[in-house]
PDB file of C-alpha atoms in Angstrom:
ATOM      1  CA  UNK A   1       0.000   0.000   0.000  1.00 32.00           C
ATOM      2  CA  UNK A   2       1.282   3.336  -0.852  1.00 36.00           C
ATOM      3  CA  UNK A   3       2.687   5.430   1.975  1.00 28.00           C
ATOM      4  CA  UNK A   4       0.678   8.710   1.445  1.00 32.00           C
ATOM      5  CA  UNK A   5      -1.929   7.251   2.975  1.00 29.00           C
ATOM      6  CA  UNK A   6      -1.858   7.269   7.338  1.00 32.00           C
ATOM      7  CA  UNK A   7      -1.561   3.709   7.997  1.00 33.00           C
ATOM      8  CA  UNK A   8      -3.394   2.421  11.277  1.00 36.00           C
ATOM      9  CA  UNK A   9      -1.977  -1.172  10.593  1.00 41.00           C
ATOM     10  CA  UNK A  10       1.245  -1.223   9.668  1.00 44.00           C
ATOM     11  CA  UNK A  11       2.277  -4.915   9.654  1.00 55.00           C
ATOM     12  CA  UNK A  12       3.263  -6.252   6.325  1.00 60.00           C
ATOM     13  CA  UNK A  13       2.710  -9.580   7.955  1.00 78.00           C
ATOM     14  CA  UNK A  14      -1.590  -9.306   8.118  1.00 85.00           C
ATOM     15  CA  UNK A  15      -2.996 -10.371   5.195  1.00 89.00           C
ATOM     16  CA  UNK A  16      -4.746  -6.915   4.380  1.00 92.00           C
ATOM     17  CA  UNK A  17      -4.580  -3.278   4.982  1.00 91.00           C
ATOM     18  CA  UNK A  18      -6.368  -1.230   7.738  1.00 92.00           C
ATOM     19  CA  UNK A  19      -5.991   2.934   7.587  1.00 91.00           C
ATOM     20  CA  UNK A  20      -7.310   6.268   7.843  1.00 92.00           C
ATOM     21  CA  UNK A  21      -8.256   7.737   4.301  1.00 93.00           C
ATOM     22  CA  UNK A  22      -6.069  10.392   3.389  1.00 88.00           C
ATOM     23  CA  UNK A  23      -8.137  12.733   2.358  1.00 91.00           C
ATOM     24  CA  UNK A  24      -9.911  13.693   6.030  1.00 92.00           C
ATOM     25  CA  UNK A  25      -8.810  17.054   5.997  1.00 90.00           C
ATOM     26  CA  UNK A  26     -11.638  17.655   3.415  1.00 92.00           C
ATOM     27  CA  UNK A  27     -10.908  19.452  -0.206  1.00 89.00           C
ATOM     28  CA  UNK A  28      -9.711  16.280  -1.852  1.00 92.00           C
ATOM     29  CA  UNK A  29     -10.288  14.652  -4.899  1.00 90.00           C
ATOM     30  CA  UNK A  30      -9.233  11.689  -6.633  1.00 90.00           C
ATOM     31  CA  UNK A  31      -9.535  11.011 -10.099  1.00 86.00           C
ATOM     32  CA  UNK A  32     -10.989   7.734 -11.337  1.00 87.00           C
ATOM     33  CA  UNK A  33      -8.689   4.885 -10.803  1.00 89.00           C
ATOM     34  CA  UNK A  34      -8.513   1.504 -10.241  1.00 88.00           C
ATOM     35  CA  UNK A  35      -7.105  -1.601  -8.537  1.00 86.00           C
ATOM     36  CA  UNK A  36      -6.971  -5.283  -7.896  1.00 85.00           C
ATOM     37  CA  UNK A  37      -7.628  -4.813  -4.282  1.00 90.00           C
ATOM     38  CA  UNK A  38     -11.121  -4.869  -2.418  1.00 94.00           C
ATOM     39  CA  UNK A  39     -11.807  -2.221  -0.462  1.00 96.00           C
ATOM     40  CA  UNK A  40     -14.183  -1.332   2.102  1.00 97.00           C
ATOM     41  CA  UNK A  41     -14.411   2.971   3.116  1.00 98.00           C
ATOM     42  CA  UNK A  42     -16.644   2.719   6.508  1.00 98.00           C
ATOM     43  CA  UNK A  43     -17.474   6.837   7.051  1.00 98.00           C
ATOM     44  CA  UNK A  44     -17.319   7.271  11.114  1.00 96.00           C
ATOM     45  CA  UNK A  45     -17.455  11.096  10.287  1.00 97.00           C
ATOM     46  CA  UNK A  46     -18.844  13.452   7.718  1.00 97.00           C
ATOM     47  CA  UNK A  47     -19.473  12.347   4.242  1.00 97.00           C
ATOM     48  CA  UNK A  48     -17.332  11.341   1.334  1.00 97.00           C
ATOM     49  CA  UNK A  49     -18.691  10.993  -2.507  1.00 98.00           C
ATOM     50  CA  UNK A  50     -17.720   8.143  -4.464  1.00 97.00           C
ATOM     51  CA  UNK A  51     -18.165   7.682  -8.698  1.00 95.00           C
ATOM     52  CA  UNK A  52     -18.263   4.560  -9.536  1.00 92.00           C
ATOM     53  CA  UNK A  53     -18.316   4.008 -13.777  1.00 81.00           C
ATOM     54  CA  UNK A  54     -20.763   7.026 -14.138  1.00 83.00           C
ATOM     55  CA  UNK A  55     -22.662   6.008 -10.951  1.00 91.00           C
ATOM     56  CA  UNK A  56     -22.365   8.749  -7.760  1.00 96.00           C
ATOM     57  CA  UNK A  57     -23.077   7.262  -4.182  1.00 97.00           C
ATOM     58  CA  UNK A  58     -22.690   9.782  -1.293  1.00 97.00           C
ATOM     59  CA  UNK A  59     -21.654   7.649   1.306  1.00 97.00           C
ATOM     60  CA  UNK A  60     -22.546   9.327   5.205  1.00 97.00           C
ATOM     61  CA  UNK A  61     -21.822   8.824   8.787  1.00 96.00           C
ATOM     62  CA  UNK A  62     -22.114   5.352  10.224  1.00 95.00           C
ATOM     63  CA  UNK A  63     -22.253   4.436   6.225  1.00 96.00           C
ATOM     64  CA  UNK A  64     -19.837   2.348   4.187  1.00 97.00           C
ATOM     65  CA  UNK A  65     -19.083   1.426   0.308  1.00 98.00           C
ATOM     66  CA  UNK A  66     -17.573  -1.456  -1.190  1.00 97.00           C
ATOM     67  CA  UNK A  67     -15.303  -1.069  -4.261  1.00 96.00           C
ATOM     68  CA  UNK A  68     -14.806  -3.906  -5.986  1.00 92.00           C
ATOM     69  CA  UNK A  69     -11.707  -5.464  -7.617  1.00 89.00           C
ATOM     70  CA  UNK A  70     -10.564  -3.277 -10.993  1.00 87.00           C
ATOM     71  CA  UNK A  71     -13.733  -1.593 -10.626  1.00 89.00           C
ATOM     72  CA  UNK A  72     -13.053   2.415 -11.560  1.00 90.00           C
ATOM     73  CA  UNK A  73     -13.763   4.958  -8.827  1.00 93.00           C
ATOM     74  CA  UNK A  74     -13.030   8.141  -8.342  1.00 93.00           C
ATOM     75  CA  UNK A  75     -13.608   9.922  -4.969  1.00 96.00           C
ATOM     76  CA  UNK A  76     -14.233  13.603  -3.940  1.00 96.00           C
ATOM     77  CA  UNK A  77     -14.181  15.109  -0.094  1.00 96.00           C
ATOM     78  CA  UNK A  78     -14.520  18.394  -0.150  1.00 94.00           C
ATOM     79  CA  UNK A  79     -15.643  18.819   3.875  1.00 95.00           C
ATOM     80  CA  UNK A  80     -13.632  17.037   6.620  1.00 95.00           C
ATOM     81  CA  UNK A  81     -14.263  13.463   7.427  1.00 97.00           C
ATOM     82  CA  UNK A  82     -12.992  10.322   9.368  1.00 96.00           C
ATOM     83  CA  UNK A  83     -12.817   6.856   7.254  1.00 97.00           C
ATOM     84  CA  UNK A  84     -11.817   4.039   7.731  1.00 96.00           C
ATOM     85  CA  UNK A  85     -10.235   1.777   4.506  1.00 96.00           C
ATOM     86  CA  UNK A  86     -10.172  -1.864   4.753  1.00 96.00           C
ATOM     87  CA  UNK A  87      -8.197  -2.438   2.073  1.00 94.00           C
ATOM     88  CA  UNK A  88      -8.280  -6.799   0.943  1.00 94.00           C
ATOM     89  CA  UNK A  89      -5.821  -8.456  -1.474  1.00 90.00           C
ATOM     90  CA  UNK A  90      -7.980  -9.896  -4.333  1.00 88.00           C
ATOM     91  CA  UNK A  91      -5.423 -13.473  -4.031  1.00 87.00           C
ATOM     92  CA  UNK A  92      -6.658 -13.634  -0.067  1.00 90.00           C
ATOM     93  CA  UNK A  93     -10.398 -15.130  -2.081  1.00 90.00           C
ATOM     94  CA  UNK A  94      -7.763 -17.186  -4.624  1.00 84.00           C
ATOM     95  CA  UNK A  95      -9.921 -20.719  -3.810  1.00 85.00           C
ATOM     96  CA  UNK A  96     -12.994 -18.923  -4.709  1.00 83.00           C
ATOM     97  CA  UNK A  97     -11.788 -17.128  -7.399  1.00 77.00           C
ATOM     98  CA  UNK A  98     -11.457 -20.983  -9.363  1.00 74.00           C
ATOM     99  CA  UNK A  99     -15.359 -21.082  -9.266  1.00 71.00           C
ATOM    100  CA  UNK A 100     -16.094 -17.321 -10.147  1.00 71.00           C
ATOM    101  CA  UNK A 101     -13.285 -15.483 -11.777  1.00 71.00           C
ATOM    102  CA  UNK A 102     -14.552 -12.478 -11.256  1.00 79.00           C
ATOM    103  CA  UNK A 103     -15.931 -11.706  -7.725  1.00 85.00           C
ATOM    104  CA  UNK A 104     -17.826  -9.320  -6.431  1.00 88.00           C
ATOM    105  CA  UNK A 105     -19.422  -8.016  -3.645  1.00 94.00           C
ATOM    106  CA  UNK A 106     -22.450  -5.334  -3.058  1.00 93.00           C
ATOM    107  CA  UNK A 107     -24.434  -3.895  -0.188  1.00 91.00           C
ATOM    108  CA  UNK A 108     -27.401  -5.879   1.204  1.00 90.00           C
ATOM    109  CA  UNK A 109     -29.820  -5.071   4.213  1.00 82.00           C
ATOM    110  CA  UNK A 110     -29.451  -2.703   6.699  1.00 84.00           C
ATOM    111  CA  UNK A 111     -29.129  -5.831   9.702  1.00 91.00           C
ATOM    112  CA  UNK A 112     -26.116  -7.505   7.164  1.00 93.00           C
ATOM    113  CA  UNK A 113     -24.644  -4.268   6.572  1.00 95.00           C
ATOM    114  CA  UNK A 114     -24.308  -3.245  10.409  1.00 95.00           C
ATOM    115  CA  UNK A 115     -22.545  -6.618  11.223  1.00 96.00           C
ATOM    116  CA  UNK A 116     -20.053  -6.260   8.695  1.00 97.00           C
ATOM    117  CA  UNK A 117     -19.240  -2.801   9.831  1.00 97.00           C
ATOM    118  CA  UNK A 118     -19.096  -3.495  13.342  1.00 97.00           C
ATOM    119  CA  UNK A 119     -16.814  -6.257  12.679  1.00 97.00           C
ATOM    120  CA  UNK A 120     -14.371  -3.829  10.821  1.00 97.00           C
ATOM    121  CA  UNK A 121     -14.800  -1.290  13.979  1.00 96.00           C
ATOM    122  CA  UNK A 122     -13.619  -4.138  15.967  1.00 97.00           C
ATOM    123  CA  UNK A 123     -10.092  -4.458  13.925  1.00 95.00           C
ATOM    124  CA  UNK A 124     -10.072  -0.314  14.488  1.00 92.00           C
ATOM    125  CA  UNK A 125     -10.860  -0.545  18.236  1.00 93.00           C
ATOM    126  CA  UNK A 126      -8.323  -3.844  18.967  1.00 93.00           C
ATOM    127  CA  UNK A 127      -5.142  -2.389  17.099  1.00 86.00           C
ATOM    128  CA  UNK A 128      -6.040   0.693  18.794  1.00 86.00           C
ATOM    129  CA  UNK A 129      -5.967  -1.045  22.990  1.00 89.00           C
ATOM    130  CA  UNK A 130      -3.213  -3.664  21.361  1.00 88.00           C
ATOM    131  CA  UNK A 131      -3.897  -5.861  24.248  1.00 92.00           C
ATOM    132  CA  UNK A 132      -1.832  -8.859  24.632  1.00 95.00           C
ATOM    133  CA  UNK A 133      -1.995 -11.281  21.148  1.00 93.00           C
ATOM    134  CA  UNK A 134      -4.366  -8.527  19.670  1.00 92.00           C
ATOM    135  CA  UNK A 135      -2.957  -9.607  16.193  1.00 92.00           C
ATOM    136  CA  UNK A 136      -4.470 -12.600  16.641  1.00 94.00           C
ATOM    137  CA  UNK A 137      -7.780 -11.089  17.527  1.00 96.00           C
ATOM    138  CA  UNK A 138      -7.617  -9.003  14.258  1.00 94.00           C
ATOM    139  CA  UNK A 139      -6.991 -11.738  12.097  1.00 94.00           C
ATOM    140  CA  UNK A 140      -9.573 -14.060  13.357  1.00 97.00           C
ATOM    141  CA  UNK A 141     -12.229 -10.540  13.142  1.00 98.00           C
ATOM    142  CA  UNK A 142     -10.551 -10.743   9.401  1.00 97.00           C
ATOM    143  CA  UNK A 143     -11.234 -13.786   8.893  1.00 96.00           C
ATOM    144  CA  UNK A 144     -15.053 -13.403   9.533  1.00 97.00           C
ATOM    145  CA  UNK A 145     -15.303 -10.246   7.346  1.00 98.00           C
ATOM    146  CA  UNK A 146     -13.919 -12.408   4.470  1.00 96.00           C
ATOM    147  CA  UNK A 147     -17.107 -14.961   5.582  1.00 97.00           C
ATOM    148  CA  UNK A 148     -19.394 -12.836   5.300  1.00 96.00           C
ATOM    149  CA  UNK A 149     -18.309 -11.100   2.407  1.00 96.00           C
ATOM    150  CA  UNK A 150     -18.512 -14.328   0.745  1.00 94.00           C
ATOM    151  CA  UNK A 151     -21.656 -15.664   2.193  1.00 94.00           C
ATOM    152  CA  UNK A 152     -23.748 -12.337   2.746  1.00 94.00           C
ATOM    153  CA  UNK A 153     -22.552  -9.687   0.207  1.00 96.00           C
ATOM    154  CA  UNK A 154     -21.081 -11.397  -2.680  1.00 93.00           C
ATOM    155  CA  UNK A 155     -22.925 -11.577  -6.115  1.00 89.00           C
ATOM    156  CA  UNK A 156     -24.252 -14.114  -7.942  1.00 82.00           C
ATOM    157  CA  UNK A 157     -23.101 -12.974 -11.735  1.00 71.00           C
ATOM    158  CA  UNK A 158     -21.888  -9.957 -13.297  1.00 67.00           C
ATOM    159  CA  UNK A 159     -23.604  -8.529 -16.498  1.00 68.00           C
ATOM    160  CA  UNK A 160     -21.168  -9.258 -19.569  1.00 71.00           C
ATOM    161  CA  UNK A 161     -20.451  -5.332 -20.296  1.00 74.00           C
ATOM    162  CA  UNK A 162     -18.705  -5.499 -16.589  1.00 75.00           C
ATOM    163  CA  UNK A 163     -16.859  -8.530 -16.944  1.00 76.00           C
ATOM    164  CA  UNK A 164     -15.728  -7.233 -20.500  1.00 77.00           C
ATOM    165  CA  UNK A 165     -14.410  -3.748 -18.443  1.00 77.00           C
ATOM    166  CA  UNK A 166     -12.426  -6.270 -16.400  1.00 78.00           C
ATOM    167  CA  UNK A 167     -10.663  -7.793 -18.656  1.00 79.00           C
ATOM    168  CA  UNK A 168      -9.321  -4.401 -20.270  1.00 80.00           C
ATOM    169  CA  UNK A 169      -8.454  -3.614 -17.306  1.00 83.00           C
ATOM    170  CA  UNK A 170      -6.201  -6.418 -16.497  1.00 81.00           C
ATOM    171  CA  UNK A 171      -4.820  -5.367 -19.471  1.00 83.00           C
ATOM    172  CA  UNK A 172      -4.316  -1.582 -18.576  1.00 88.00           C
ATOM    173  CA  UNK A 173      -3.052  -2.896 -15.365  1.00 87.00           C
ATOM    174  CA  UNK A 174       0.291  -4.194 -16.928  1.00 89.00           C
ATOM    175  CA  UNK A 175       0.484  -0.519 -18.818  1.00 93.00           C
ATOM    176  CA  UNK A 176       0.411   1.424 -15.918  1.00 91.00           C
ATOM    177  CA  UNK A 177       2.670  -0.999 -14.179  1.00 90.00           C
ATOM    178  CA  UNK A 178       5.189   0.188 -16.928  1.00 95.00           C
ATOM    179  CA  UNK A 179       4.131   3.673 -15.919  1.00 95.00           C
ATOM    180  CA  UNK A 180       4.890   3.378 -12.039  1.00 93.00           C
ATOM    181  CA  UNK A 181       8.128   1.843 -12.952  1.00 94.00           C
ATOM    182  CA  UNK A 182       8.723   5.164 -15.692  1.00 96.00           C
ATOM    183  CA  UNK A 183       6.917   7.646 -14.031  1.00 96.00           C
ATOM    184  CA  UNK A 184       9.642  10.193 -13.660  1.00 96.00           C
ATOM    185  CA  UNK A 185      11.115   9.874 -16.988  1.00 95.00           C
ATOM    186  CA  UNK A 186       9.518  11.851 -19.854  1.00 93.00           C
ATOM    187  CA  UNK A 187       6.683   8.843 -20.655  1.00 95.00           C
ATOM    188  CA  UNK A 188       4.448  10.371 -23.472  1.00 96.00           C
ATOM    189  CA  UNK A 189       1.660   8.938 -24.754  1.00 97.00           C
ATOM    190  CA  UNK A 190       3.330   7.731 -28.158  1.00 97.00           C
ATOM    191  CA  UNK A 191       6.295   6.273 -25.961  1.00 96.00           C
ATOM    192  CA  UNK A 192       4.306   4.212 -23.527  1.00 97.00           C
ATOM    193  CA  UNK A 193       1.802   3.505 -26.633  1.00 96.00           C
ATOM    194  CA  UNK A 194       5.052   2.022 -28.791  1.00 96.00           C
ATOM    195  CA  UNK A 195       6.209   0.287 -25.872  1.00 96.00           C
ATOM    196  CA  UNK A 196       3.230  -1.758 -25.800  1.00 95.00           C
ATOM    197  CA  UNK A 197       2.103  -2.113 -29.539  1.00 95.00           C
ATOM    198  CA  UNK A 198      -0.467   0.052 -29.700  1.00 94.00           C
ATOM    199  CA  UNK A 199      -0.838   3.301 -31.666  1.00 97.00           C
ATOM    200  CA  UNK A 200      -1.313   6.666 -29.435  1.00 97.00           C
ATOM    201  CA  UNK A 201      -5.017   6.850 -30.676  1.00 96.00           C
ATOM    202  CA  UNK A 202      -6.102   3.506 -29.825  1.00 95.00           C
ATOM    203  CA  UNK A 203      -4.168   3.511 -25.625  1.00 95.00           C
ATOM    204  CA  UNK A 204      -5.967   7.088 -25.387  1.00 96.00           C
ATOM    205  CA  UNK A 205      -9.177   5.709 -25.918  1.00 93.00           C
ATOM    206  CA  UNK A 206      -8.632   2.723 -24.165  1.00 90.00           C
ATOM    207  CA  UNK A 207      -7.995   5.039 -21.275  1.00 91.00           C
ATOM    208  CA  UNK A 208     -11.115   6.807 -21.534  1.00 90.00           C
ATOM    209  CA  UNK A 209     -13.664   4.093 -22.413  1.00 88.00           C
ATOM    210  CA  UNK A 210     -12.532   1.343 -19.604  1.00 85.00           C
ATOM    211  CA  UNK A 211     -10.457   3.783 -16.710  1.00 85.00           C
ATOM    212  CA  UNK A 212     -12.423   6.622 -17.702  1.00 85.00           C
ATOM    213  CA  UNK A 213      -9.520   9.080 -17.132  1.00 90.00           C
ATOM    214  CA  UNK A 214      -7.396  10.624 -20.151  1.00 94.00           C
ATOM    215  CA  UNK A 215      -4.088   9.148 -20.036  1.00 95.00           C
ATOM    216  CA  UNK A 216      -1.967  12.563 -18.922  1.00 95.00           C
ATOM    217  CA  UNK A 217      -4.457  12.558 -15.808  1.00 93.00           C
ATOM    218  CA  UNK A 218      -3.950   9.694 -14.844  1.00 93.00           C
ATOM    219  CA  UNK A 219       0.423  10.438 -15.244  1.00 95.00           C
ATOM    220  CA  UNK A 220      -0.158  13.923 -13.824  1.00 95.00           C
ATOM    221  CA  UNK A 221      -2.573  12.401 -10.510  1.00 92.00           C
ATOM    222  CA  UNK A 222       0.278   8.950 -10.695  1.00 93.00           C
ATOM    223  CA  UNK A 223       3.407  11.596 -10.211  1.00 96.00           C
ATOM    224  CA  UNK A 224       1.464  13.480  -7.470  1.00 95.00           C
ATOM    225  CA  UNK A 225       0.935  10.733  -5.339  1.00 90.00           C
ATOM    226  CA  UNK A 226       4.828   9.300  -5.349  1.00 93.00           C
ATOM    227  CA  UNK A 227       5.829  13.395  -4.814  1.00 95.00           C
ATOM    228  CA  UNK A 228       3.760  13.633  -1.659  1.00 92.00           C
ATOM    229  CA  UNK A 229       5.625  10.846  -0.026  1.00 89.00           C
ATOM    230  CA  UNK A 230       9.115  12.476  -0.589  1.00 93.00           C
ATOM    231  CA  UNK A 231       7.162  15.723   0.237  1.00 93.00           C
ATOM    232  CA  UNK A 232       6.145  14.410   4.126  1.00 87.00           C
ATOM    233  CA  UNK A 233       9.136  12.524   4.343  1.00 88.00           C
ATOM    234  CA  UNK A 234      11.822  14.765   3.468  1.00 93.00           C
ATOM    235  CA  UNK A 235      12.836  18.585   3.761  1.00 92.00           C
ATOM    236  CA  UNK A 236      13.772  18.277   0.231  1.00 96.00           C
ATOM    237  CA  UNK A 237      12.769  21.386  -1.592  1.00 96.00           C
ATOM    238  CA  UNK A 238       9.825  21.647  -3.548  1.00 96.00           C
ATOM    239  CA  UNK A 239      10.814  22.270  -7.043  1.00 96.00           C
ATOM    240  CA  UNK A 240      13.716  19.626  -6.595  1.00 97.00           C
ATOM    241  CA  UNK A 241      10.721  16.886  -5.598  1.00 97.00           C
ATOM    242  CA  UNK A 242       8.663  18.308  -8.207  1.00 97.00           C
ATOM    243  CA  UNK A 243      11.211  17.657 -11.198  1.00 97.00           C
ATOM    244  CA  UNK A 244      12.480  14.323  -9.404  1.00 96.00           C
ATOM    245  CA  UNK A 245       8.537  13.492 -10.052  1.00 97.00           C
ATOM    246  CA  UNK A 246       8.515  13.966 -13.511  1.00 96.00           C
ATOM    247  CA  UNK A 247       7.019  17.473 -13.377  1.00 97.00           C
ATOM    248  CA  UNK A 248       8.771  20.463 -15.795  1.00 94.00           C
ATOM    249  CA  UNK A 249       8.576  22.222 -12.529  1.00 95.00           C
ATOM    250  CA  UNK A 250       7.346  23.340  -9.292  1.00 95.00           C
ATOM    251  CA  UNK A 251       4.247  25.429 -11.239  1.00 95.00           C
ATOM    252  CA  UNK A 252       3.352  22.643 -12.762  1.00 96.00           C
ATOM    253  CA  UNK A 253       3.781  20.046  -9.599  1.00 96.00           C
ATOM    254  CA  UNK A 254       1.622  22.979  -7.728  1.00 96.00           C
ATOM    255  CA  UNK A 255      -1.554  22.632 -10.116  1.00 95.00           C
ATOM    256  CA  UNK A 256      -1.743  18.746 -10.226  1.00 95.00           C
ATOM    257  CA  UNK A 257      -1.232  18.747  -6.142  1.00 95.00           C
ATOM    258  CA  UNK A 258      -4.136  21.631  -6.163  1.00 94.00           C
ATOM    259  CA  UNK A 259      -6.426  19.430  -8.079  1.00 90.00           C
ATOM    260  CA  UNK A 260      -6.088  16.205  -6.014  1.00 89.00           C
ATOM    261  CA  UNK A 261      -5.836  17.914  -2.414  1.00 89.00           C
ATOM    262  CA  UNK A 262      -7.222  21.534  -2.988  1.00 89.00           C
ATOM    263  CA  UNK A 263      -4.473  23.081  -1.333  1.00 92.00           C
ATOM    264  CA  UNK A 264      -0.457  24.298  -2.283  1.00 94.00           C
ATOM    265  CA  UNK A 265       2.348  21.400  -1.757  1.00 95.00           C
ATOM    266  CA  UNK A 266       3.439  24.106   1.104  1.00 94.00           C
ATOM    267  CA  UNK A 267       0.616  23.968   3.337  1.00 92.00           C
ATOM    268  CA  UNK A 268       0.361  20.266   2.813  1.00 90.00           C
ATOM    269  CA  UNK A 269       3.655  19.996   4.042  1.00 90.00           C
ATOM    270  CA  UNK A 270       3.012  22.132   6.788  1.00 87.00           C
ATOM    271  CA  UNK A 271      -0.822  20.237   7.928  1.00 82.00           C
ATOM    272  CA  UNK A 272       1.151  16.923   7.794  1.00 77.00           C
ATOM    273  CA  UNK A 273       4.105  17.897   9.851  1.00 71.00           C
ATOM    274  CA  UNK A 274       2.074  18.333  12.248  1.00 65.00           C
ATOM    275  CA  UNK A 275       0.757  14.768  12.850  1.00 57.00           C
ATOM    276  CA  UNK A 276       4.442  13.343  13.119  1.00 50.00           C
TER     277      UNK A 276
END
């Protein structure tokens, strides 16, 4: 899991990721992306808007969403919130997986939906005491949010147009695995389009139909998030991070970062500071 985000759990042993959504400071955005993970955001606090394809769900207090594996979100927070991420490795369902390739999970009643968010509350609350063998007590809660994902939330079939978005996606994945491997080099559309075999037209609108995101967004929002992790982390300066990002320069680095967070790289720095 990438660092910008505040990690509650940091154990790389656990079989998943537990944290606090970065964007709880409000004025965030995220452009639509996409990964093989699950993920649960449970709202505690204030209210958080997700996209998913070209459906909008405002998700409130004492609410949650699932986002499904390679299923394209993007999320905007403009007031200040508390969430919780669950974030669940695809490969920890790899014995189910055999019988439906493609899993995935939705919402059901208001009784199923409070037990699966209490049991999630329960990781939050035990890594919180850490009481003697508490990482056992997390896994085993784990274990029973994976059961009743499966028994309780999962869905029968996926429409053909969704499973055919999947697929593309797999196949996007491996491009923008080149591009978080290239990301600070000068990756243009025709290179990372030649690299692969495609022409510039064709990866551009495969960007748009399946991620939908153009492909310099999704560079530009890509380069932002690896910047804000030497940003925190560092006293580097700012044009120096911004150009060992692949930005032209620290005007440039400044409007991306704007666009995501809704704030300058400087008064990032300065918020996060802060919390160390």
């Amino acid at each position: 899991m990438d660092s910008s985000h505040e990690m509650i759990i940091p154990n790389d042993n656990l079989p998943f990721k537990l944290f606090l959504f970065e964007g709880g400071e409000g004025k965030y955005k995220r452009a639509s992306h996409w990964h093989r993970s699950i993920e649960l955001f449970l709202v505690m606090e204030g209210k958080i808007d997700f996209y998913l394809g070209e459906n909008h769900f405002p998700i409130g207090e004492k609410d949650f969403i699932i986002v499904n594996s390679n299923e394209v979100h993007a999320i905007d927070a403009p007031l200040p919130n508390r969430t919780l991420v669950l974030q669940i490795p695809v490969q920890t369902f790899e014995v189910y997986l055999q019988e439906q390739p493609y899993l995935s999970f939705s919402r059901r009643s208001g009784e199923q939906n409070g037990k699966l968010m209490g049991l999630v509350m329960e990781m939050y609350r035990t890594y919180e005491r850490k009481t003697y063998a508490w990482e056992l007590k997390v896994n085993g809660l784990f274990e029973f949010v994976k059961y009743l994902l499966l028994t309780e939330f999962k869905d029968q079939a996926q429409a053909p147009d969704i499973i055919r978005q999947k697929i593309h996606l797999e196949k996007l994945s491996e491009i923008t695995e080149y591009m978080k491997n290239h990301y600070d080099e000068a990756l243009s559309l025709e290179k990372v389009a030649d690299r692969f075999g495609f022409s510039p037209t064709y990866l551009s609108r495969i960007f748009k139909r399946y991620a939908n995101i153009s492909y310099r967004d999704y560079l530009q929002d890509l380069r932002v998030e690896y910047a804000v992790k030497e940003m925190v982390h560092t006293a580097h300066e700012l044009g120096d991070i911004a150009v060992n990002h692949g930005f032209s320069d620290s005007r440039a680095f400044a409007k991306a970062f704007a666009k995501r967070y809704g704030c300058l790289p400087s008064e990032y720095r300065k918020r996060a500071r802060k919390c160390y």
